[in-house]
PDB file of C-alpha atoms and ligand atoms in Angstrom:
ATOM      1  CA  MET A   1     -49.604-146.379 157.367  1.00 98.00           C
ATOM      2  CA  LEU A   2     -50.007-149.317 154.968  1.00 98.00           C
ATOM      3  CA  GLU A   3     -51.264-151.683 157.661  1.00 98.00           C
ATOM      4  CA  PRO A   4     -53.945-149.443 159.241  1.00 98.00           C
ATOM      5  CA  GLY A   5     -55.037-148.664 155.673  1.00 98.00           C
ATOM      6  CA  ARG A   6     -55.401-152.347 154.813  1.00 98.00           C
ATOM      7  CA  ILE A   7     -57.286-153.072 158.029  1.00 98.00           C
ATOM      8  CA  THR A   8     -59.677-150.189 157.345  1.00 98.00           C
ATOM      9  CA  ALA A   9     -60.279-151.524 153.820  1.00 98.00           C
ATOM     10  CA  GLU A  10     -60.990-155.017 155.168  1.00 98.00           C
ATOM     11  CA  ALA A  11     -63.425-153.641 157.732  1.00 98.00           C
ATOM     12  CA  LEU A  12     -65.414-151.822 155.047  1.00 98.00           C
ATOM     13  CA  GLN A  13     -65.326-154.912 152.822  1.00 98.00           C
ATOM     14  CA  ALA A  14     -66.859-156.930 155.682  1.00 98.00           C
ATOM     15  CA  VAL A  15     -69.620-154.332 155.970  1.00 98.00           C
ATOM     16  CA  ARG A  16     -70.208-154.274 152.220  1.00 98.00           C
ATOM     17  CA  GLU A  17     -70.767-158.041 152.209  1.00 98.00           C
ATOM     18  CA  ILE A  18     -73.672-157.923 154.665  1.00 98.00           C
ATOM     19  CA  VAL A  19     -75.574-154.810 153.557  1.00 98.00           C
ATOM     20  CA  ALA A  20     -79.108-156.017 152.769  1.00 98.00           C
ATOM     21  CA  PRO A  21     -82.725-155.290 153.691  1.00 98.00           C
ATOM     22  CA  GLY A  22     -83.434-156.317 157.295  1.00 98.00           C
ATOM     23  CA  VAL A  23     -79.886-155.759 158.566  1.00 98.00           C
ATOM     24  CA  THR A  24     -79.496-153.173 161.328  1.00 98.00           C
ATOM     25  CA  THR A  25     -76.889-150.428 161.249  1.00 98.00           C
ATOM     26  CA  ALA A  26     -75.542-151.830 164.550  1.00 98.00           C
ATOM     27  CA  GLU A  27     -74.845-155.113 162.750  1.00 98.00           C
ATOM     28  CA  LEU A  28     -72.821-153.223 160.140  1.00 98.00           C
ATOM     29  CA  ASP A  29     -70.853-151.599 162.948  1.00 98.00           C
ATOM     30  CA  ALA A  30     -70.229-154.979 164.597  1.00 98.00           C
ATOM     31  CA  ALA A  31     -68.895-156.429 161.341  1.00 98.00           C
ATOM     32  CA  ALA A  32     -66.343-153.613 161.048  1.00 98.00           C
ATOM     33  CA  ALA A  33     -65.424-153.900 164.733  1.00 98.00           C
ATOM     34  CA  ARG A  34     -64.744-157.652 164.410  1.00 98.00           C
ATOM     35  CA  VAL A  35     -62.217-157.042 161.629  1.00 98.00           C
ATOM     36  CA  ILE A  36     -60.469-154.137 163.343  1.00 98.00           C
ATOM     37  CA  THR A  37     -60.082-155.773 166.745  1.00 98.00           C
ATOM     38  CA  GLY A  38     -59.381-159.163 165.133  1.00 98.00           C
ATOM     39  CA  ARG A  39     -56.393-157.642 163.374  1.00 98.00           C
ATOM     40  CA  GLY A  40     -55.014-156.250 166.635  1.00 98.00           C
ATOM     41  CA  ALA A  41     -55.968-152.668 165.760  1.00 98.00           C
ATOM     42  CA  GLU A  42     -58.336-150.291 167.493  1.00 97.00           C
ATOM     43  CA  SER A  43     -61.188-148.197 166.190  1.00 97.00           C
ATOM     44  CA  ASN A  44     -59.970-144.623 165.888  1.00 97.00           C
ATOM     45  CA  PHE A  45     -63.597-143.445 165.853  1.00 95.00           C
ATOM     46  CA  GLN A  46     -63.761-144.593 169.488  1.00 95.00           C
ATOM     47  CA  LEU A  47     -60.831-142.283 170.216  1.00 92.00           C
ATOM     48  CA  VAL A  48     -63.021-139.319 169.243  1.00 92.00           C
ATOM     49  CA  ARG A  49     -64.363-137.748 172.436  1.00 92.00           C
ATOM     50  CA  GLY A  50     -67.901-138.900 173.193  1.00 93.00           C
ATOM     51  CA  TYR A  51     -68.150-141.455 170.366  1.00 95.00           C
ATOM     52  CA  ARG A  52     -68.533-145.134 171.263  1.00 95.00           C
ATOM     53  CA  HIS A  53     -68.890-146.826 167.875  1.00 98.00           C
ATOM     54  CA  THR A  54     -66.497-148.205 165.255  1.00 98.00           C
ATOM     55  CA  THR A  55     -68.301-146.720 162.255  1.00 98.00           C
ATOM     56  CA  CYS A  56     -70.624-143.964 161.242  1.00 98.00           C
ATOM     57  CA  VAL A  57     -73.596-145.254 159.251  1.00 98.00           C
ATOM     58  CA  SER A  58     -75.647-142.605 157.459  1.00 98.00           C
ATOM     59  CA  VAL A  59     -78.891-143.578 155.722  1.00 98.00           C
ATOM     60  CA  ASN A  60     -80.795-141.655 153.015  1.00 98.00           C
ATOM     61  CA  GLU A  61     -81.029-137.947 154.016  1.00 98.00           C
ATOM     62  CA  GLN A  62     -78.258-138.511 156.576  1.00 98.00           C
ATOM     63  CA  VAL A  63     -74.986-137.586 154.883  1.00 98.00           C
ATOM     64  CA  VAL A  64     -72.302-138.228 157.526  1.00 98.00           C
ATOM     65  CA  HIS A  65     -71.835-138.996 161.236  1.00 98.00           C
ATOM     66  CA  GLY A  66     -74.911-141.248 161.572  1.00 97.00           C
ATOM     67  CA  ILE A  67     -74.802-143.365 164.750  1.00 98.00           C
ATOM     68  CA  PRO A  68     -75.183-147.139 164.322  1.00 98.00           C
ATOM     69  CA  GLY A  69     -78.136-148.595 166.221  1.00 98.00           C
ATOM     70  CA  ASP A  70     -81.376-150.508 165.783  1.00 98.00           C
ATOM     71  CA  ARG A  71     -82.369-148.868 162.488  1.00 98.00           C
ATOM     72  CA  VAL A  72     -83.214-151.594 159.985  1.00 98.00           C
ATOM     73  CA  LEU A  73     -82.034-151.151 156.398  1.00 98.00           C
ATOM     74  CA  GLU A  74     -84.784-151.192 153.766  1.00 98.00           C
ATOM     75  CA  ALA A  75     -84.757-151.857 150.041  1.00 98.00           C
ATOM     76  CA  GLY A  76     -83.833-148.672 148.173  1.00 98.00           C
ATOM     77  CA  ASP A  77     -81.892-147.121 151.063  1.00 98.00           C
ATOM     78  CA  ILE A  78     -78.636-145.322 150.257  1.00 98.00           C
ATOM     79  CA  VAL A  79     -76.151-146.086 153.030  1.00 98.00           C
ATOM     80  CA  SER A  80     -72.773-144.460 153.675  1.00 98.00           C
ATOM     81  CA  ILE A  81     -70.384-146.274 156.008  1.00 98.00           C
ATOM     82  CA  ASP A  82     -67.303-144.502 157.377  1.00 98.00           C
ATOM     83  CA  ALA A  83     -64.667-146.405 159.377  1.00 98.00           C
ATOM     84  CA  GLY A  84     -61.071-146.169 160.514  1.00 98.00           C
ATOM     85  CA  ALA A  85     -58.392-148.211 162.250  1.00 98.00           C
ATOM     86  CA  GLN A  86     -55.452-147.164 164.348  1.00 98.00           C
ATOM     87  CA  PHE A  87     -52.562-149.646 164.307  1.00 98.00           C
ATOM     88  CA  ARG A  88     -49.259-149.173 166.127  1.00 98.00           C
ATOM     89  CA  GLY A  89     -49.994-145.474 166.458  1.00 98.00           C
ATOM     90  CA  TRP A  90     -50.888-144.785 162.810  1.00 98.00           C
ATOM     91  CA  ASN A  91     -54.295-144.267 161.244  1.00 98.00           C
ATOM     92  CA  GLY A  92     -56.510-145.186 158.305  1.00 98.00           C
ATOM     93  CA  ASP A  93     -59.844-143.550 157.385  1.00 98.00           C
ATOM     94  CA  SER A  94     -62.195-144.531 154.558  1.00 98.00           C
ATOM     95  CA  ALA A  95     -65.873-144.442 153.573  1.00 98.00           C
ATOM     96  CA  ILE A  96     -68.116-146.118 151.019  1.00 98.00           C
ATOM     97  CA  THR A  97     -71.700-145.668 149.844  1.00 98.00           C
ATOM     98  CA  ILE A  98     -73.985-148.573 148.936  1.00 98.00           C
ATOM     99  CA  VAL A  99     -77.533-148.515 147.514  1.00 98.00           C
ATOM    100  CA  VAL A 100     -79.678-151.395 148.777  1.00 98.00           C
ATOM    101  CA  PRO A 101     -81.349-153.020 145.743  1.00 97.00           C
ATOM    102  CA  ASP A 102     -85.101-152.457 145.298  1.00 98.00           C
ATOM    103  CA  GLU A 103     -86.754-154.118 142.326  1.00 97.00           C
ATOM    104  CA  ALA A 104     -90.003-152.249 142.962  1.00 98.00           C
ATOM    105  CA  ARG A 105     -88.379-148.823 142.602  1.00 97.00           C
ATOM    106  CA  PRO A 106     -85.810-148.949 139.773  1.00 98.00           C
ATOM    107  CA  GLU A 107     -85.883-145.172 139.191  1.00 98.00           C
ATOM    108  CA  LEU A 108     -85.130-144.381 142.828  1.00 98.00           C
ATOM    109  CA  VAL A 109     -82.283-146.890 142.858  1.00 98.00           C
ATOM    110  CA  ALA A 110     -80.854-145.535 139.590  1.00 98.00           C
ATOM    111  CA  ALA A 111     -80.938-141.944 140.870  1.00 98.00           C
ATOM    112  CA  ARG A 112     -79.207-142.906 144.115  1.00 98.00           C
ATOM    113  CA  GLU A 113     -76.617-145.040 142.341  1.00 98.00           C
ATOM    114  CA  GLU A 114     -75.842-142.080 140.089  1.00 98.00           C
ATOM    115  CA  LEU A 115     -75.354-139.849 143.151  1.00 98.00           C
ATOM    116  CA  SER A 116     -72.961-142.420 144.626  1.00 98.00           C
ATOM    117  CA  ARG A 117     -71.158-142.918 141.301  1.00 98.00           C
ATOM    118  CA  VAL A 118     -70.567-139.172 140.857  1.00 98.00           C
ATOM    119  CA  THR A 119     -69.421-138.796 144.480  1.00 98.00           C
ATOM    120  CA  GLU A 120     -66.994-141.696 144.173  1.00 98.00           C
ATOM    121  CA  GLY A 121     -65.801-140.349 140.826  1.00 98.00           C
ATOM    122  CA  SER A 122     -65.124-136.956 142.368  1.00 98.00           C
ATOM    123  CA  MET A 123     -63.013-138.636 145.050  1.00 98.00           C
ATOM    124  CA  TRP A 124     -60.935-140.378 142.380  1.00 98.00           C
ATOM    125  CA  ALA A 125     -60.668-137.122 140.416  1.00 98.00           C
ATOM    126  CA  GLY A 126     -59.293-135.495 143.565  1.00 98.00           C
ATOM    127  CA  ILE A 127     -56.852-138.346 144.157  1.00 98.00           C
ATOM    128  CA  ALA A 128     -55.722-138.185 140.518  1.00 98.00           C
ATOM    129  CA  ALA A 129     -55.148-134.452 140.910  1.00 98.00           C
ATOM    130  CA  MET A 130     -53.082-135.140 144.039  1.00 98.00           C
ATOM    131  CA  SER A 131     -50.674-137.194 141.922  1.00 97.00           C
ATOM    132  CA  ARG A 132     -49.709-134.205 139.780  1.00 96.00           C
ATOM    133  CA  ALA A 133     -50.779-131.072 141.656  1.00 96.00           C
ATOM    134  CA  ALA A 134     -48.409-128.612 143.288  1.00 97.00           C
ATOM    135  CA  HIS A 135     -50.895-127.448 145.925  1.00 98.00           C
ATOM    136  CA  ILE A 136     -53.833-128.967 147.784  1.00 98.00           C
ATOM    137  CA  GLY A 137     -56.206-126.411 146.294  1.00 98.00           C
ATOM    138  CA  GLU A 138     -55.920-128.210 142.957  1.00 98.00           C
ATOM    139  CA  ILE A 139     -57.398-131.339 144.572  1.00 98.00           C
ATOM    140  CA  SER A 140     -60.366-129.288 145.762  1.00 98.00           C
ATOM    141  CA  ALA A 141     -60.911-127.824 142.315  1.00 98.00           C
ATOM    142  CA  ALA A 142     -60.765-131.269 140.669  1.00 98.00           C
ATOM    143  CA  ILE A 143     -63.393-132.630 143.071  1.00 98.00           C
ATOM    144  CA  GLU A 144     -65.757-129.728 142.399  1.00 98.00           C
ATOM    145  CA  ASP A 145     -65.203-129.844 138.637  1.00 98.00           C
ATOM    146  CA  HIS A 146     -66.048-133.547 138.536  1.00 98.00           C
ATOM    147  CA  ILE A 147     -69.303-133.052 140.457  1.00 98.00           C
ATOM    148  CA  VAL A 148     -70.402-130.020 138.435  1.00 98.00           C
ATOM    149  CA  GLY A 149     -69.328-131.699 135.192  1.00 98.00           C
ATOM    150  CA  ALA A 150     -71.656-134.634 135.829  1.00 98.00           C
ATOM    151  CA  GLY A 151     -74.500-132.290 134.878  1.00 97.00           C
ATOM    152  CA  HIS A 152     -76.736-132.696 137.918  1.00 97.00           C
ATOM    153  CA  ARG A 153     -77.611-129.975 140.394  1.00 95.00           C
ATOM    154  CA  TYR A 154     -75.980-131.730 143.307  1.00 98.00           C
ATOM    155  CA  GLY A 155     -74.945-129.908 146.465  1.00 98.00           C
ATOM    156  CA  ILE A 156     -71.454-130.180 147.992  1.00 98.00           C
ATOM    157  CA  LEU A 157     -71.265-129.988 151.784  1.00 98.00           C
ATOM    158  CA  ARG A 158     -69.305-126.916 152.883  1.00 96.00           C
ATOM    159  CA  ASP A 159     -69.007-127.441 156.638  1.00 95.00           C
ATOM    160  CA  TYR A 160     -67.307-130.858 156.440  1.00 97.00           C
ATOM    161  CA  VAL A 161     -64.032-131.454 154.624  1.00 98.00           C
ATOM    162  CA  GLY A 162     -61.158-133.859 154.064  1.00 98.00           C
ATOM    163  CA  HIS A 163     -58.022-133.687 156.213  1.00 98.00           C
ATOM    164  CA  GLY A 164     -54.481-134.730 156.856  1.00 98.00           C
ATOM    165  CA  ILE A 165     -54.046-138.093 158.591  1.00 98.00           C
ATOM    166  CA  GLY A 166     -51.133-139.733 160.385  1.00 98.00           C
ATOM    167  CA  ARG A 167     -50.503-140.174 164.103  1.00 98.00           C
ATOM    168  CA  LYS A 168     -54.000-138.769 164.543  1.00 97.00           C
ATOM    169  CA  MET A 169     -57.012-139.505 162.379  1.00 97.00           C
ATOM    170  CA  HIS A 170     -57.694-135.799 161.898  1.00 97.00           C
ATOM    171  CA  GLU A 171     -54.697-133.563 161.207  1.00 97.00           C
ATOM    172  CA  ALA A 172     -54.049-130.362 159.274  1.00 97.00           C
ATOM    173  CA  PRO A 173     -54.494-129.394 156.510  1.00 97.00           C
ATOM    174  CA  SER A 174     -58.161-129.254 155.517  1.00 97.00           C
ATOM    175  CA  VAL A 175     -59.020-130.548 152.049  1.00 98.00           C
ATOM    176  CA  PHE A 176     -62.028-128.656 150.757  1.00 98.00           C
ATOM    177  CA  ASN A 177     -64.353-130.362 148.305  1.00 98.00           C
ATOM    178  CA  TYR A 178     -64.857-127.161 146.350  1.00 98.00           C
ATOM    179  CA  ARG A 179     -62.648-124.462 144.847  1.00 97.00           C
ATOM    180  CA  VAL A 180     -61.126-122.032 147.344  1.00 96.00           C
ATOM    181  CA  PRO A 181     -59.068-118.875 146.655  1.00 96.00           C
ATOM    182  CA  ASP A 182     -56.097-120.009 148.779  1.00 95.00           C
ATOM    183  CA  PRO A 183     -53.940-122.560 146.893  1.00 96.00           C
ATOM    184  CA  GLY A 184     -53.184-124.246 150.241  1.00 96.00           C
ATOM    185  CA  PRO A 185     -50.077-126.156 151.338  1.00 97.00           C
ATOM    186  CA  ARG A 186     -47.644-127.707 148.850  1.00 98.00           C
ATOM    187  CA  ILE A 187     -48.018-131.375 147.977  1.00 98.00           C
ATOM    188  CA  GLN A 188     -44.803-133.241 148.701  1.00 97.00           C
ATOM    189  CA  PRO A 189     -43.583-136.718 149.705  1.00 97.00           C
ATOM    190  CA  GLY A 190     -44.672-137.628 153.226  1.00 97.00           C
ATOM    191  CA  LEU A 191     -48.056-135.949 152.915  1.00 98.00           C
ATOM    192  CA  VAL A 192     -51.033-138.212 153.628  1.00 98.00           C
ATOM    193  CA  LEU A 193     -54.560-136.922 153.072  1.00 98.00           C
ATOM    194  CA  ALA A 194     -58.044-138.289 153.661  1.00 98.00           C
ATOM    195  CA  ILE A 195     -59.959-137.148 150.585  1.00 98.00           C
ATOM    196  CA  GLU A 196     -63.685-137.356 151.250  1.00 98.00           C
ATOM    197  CA  PRO A 197     -66.333-135.620 149.152  1.00 98.00           C
ATOM    198  CA  MET A 198     -69.803-135.420 150.725  1.00 98.00           C
ATOM    199  CA  VAL A 199     -72.424-134.805 148.048  1.00 98.00           C
ATOM    200  CA  VAL A 200     -76.212-134.485 148.189  1.00 98.00           C
ATOM    201  CA  ALA A 201     -78.914-134.769 145.548  1.00 98.00           C
ATOM    202  CA  GLY A 202     -80.474-131.412 146.493  1.00 98.00           C
ATOM    203  CA  SER A 203     -79.534-128.371 148.549  1.00 98.00           C
ATOM    204  CA  GLU A 204     -76.193-128.447 150.390  1.00 98.00           C
ATOM    205  CA  GLU A 205     -77.869-127.053 153.521  1.00 98.00           C
ATOM    206  CA  THR A 206     -77.549-129.479 156.449  1.00 98.00           C
ATOM    207  CA  LEU A 207     -78.524-129.704 160.119  1.00 98.00           C
ATOM    208  CA  VAL A 208     -77.213-131.734 163.038  1.00 98.00           C
ATOM    209  CA  GLU A 209     -79.928-133.991 164.433  1.00 97.00           C
ATOM    210  CA  ASP A 210     -80.937-134.142 168.110  1.00 97.00           C
ATOM    211  CA  ASP A 211     -78.390-136.911 168.763  1.00 96.00           C
ATOM    212  CA  ASP A 212     -75.719-134.164 168.340  1.00 95.00           C
ATOM    213  CA  TRP A 213     -73.886-136.204 165.685  1.00 97.00           C
ATOM    214  CA  THR A 214     -75.923-137.070 162.621  1.00 97.00           C
ATOM    215  CA  VAL A 215     -75.622-134.572 159.749  1.00 98.00           C
ATOM    216  CA  SER A 216     -78.754-134.590 157.551  1.00 98.00           C
ATOM    217  CA  THR A 217     -79.957-132.535 154.610  1.00 98.00           C
ATOM    218  CA  VAL A 218     -82.563-129.888 155.456  1.00 98.00           C
ATOM    219  CA  ASP A 219     -84.546-130.634 152.290  1.00 98.00           C
ATOM    220  CA  GLY A 220     -84.513-134.399 152.893  1.00 98.00           C
ATOM    221  CA  SER A 221     -82.537-135.179 149.745  1.00 98.00           C
ATOM    222  CA  ALA A 222     -80.197-138.183 149.753  1.00 98.00           C
ATOM    223  CA  GLY A 223     -76.498-137.967 150.545  1.00 98.00           C
ATOM    224  CA  SER A 224     -73.374-139.892 149.539  1.00 98.00           C
ATOM    225  CA  HIS A 225     -69.906-140.016 151.102  1.00 98.00           C
ATOM    226  CA  TRP A 226     -66.754-141.654 149.736  1.00 99.00           C
ATOM    227  CA  GLU A 227     -63.307-141.466 151.321  1.00 98.00           C
ATOM    228  CA  HIS A 228     -59.786-142.804 150.928  1.00 99.00           C
ATOM    229  CA  SER A 229     -56.511-142.143 152.762  1.00 98.00           C
ATOM    230  CA  VAL A 230     -53.821-141.364 150.186  1.00 98.00           C
ATOM    231  CA  ALA A 231     -50.045-141.120 150.607  1.00 98.00           C
ATOM    232  CA  VAL A 232     -47.575-139.104 148.524  1.00 98.00           C
ATOM    233  CA  HIS A 233     -44.124-140.702 148.464  1.00 97.00           C
ATOM    234  CA  ASP A 234     -40.941-140.339 146.449  1.00 96.00           C
ATOM    235  CA  GLY A 235     -42.243-142.623 143.676  1.00 95.00           C
ATOM    236  CA  GLY A 236     -45.786-141.274 143.348  1.00 97.00           C
ATOM    237  CA  ILE A 237     -49.058-141.793 145.181  1.00 98.00           C
ATOM    238  CA  TRP A 238     -50.566-144.882 146.841  1.00 98.00           C
ATOM    239  CA  VAL A 239     -54.130-145.199 148.098  1.00 98.00           C
ATOM    240  CA  LEU A 240     -53.598-146.764 151.512  1.00 98.00           C
ATOM    241  CA  THR A 241     -57.231-147.786 152.071  1.00 98.00           C
ATOM    242  CA  ALA A 242     -57.732-149.443 148.651  1.00 98.00           C
ATOM    243  CA  PRO A 243     -56.618-153.090 148.313  1.00 97.00           C
ATOM    244  CA  ASP A 244     -55.135-152.329 144.857  1.00 98.00           C
ATOM    245  CA  GLY A 245     -53.586-149.005 145.900  1.00 98.00           C
ATOM    246  CA  GLY A 246     -56.207-147.226 143.825  1.00 98.00           C
ATOM    247  CA  ALA A 247     -55.257-148.756 140.457  1.00 98.00           C
ATOM    248  CA  ALA A 248     -58.829-149.419 139.284  1.00 98.00           C
ATOM    249  CA  GLY A 249     -60.247-146.090 140.459  1.00 98.00           C
ATOM    250  CA  LEU A 250     -57.386-144.058 139.001  1.00 98.00           C
ATOM    251  CA  GLU A 251     -57.240-145.869 135.661  1.00 98.00           C
ATOM    252  CA  PRO A 252     -59.892-143.651 133.973  1.00 97.00           C
ATOM    253  CA  PHE A 253     -57.759-140.631 134.909  1.00 97.00           C
ATOM    254  CA  GLY A 254     -54.579-142.061 133.403  1.00 98.00           C
ATOM    255  CA  VAL A 255     -52.865-142.289 136.788  1.00 98.00           C
ATOM    256  CA  ARG A 256     -51.050-145.382 138.027  1.00 98.00           C
ATOM    257  CA  PRO A 257     -50.394-145.754 141.758  1.00 98.00           C
ATOM    258  CA  VAL A 258     -46.849-146.648 142.761  1.00 98.00           C
ATOM    259  CA  GLU A 259     -46.189-149.097 145.586  1.00 97.00           C
ATOM    260  CA  ILE A 260     -44.342-147.795 148.608  1.00 94.00           C
ATOM    261  CA  GLU A 261     -40.957-149.501 148.936  1.00 85.00           C
TER     262      GLU A 261
HETATM  263 MG1  LIG B   1     -63.884-141.110 157.604  1.00 85.63          MG
HETATM  264 MG1  LIG B   2     -62.050-138.547 157.339  1.00 85.63          MG
END
């Protein structure tokens, strides 16, 4: 799963480089598609029944599953991009959030960057927990604790969760982004999880828009989504969709990823 992970990371890097005011969400999708097909992989999002795009692009009050199209990005927008590659029958899945700079509205930008920072931090807290936890439930608790501990009144989406990943993009088990009573399956070598907190600035209540895909907040508050695919192996953990295996993100948690031999 190293190669589909690397390809997924490259696709999101290509998107990151072109996010700017005036760019359409379809152009972001095309940038990811060029990398994935150029590397001889296929978009696993297109293997989802009824979905024709390489990415999901979710803007502002859209949290996840936004459909790329002719929407034009504006200064101050908060944009989450989710993408995945399937290569030789194995999958990668990852998401990032970017705030488009807006010099006229520094407070809006700062608030949205904080939402993204806390969401990303909660993902790394969950990944760090995965390196030492006995059960998946400890990952969920670490994600929630990080979000609550940031001191904002953010909402955590309940209806959308992380998942196992392997031959298929979505496999058992579910990885909740909040504490659950059931400790869940044991964490052991061979397990690969997509850890993906979805966090909103206001109420966690969401609706699915008329396009039957896009998940938006009911109160209109902004959303953020970060995701990595993470492998447990005999030597430790390795973040498959991070170019450095997760070293930089895990460093604040005192965890060092171990390369897969
Ligand atoms: Mg994803
Ligand atoms: Mg996923």
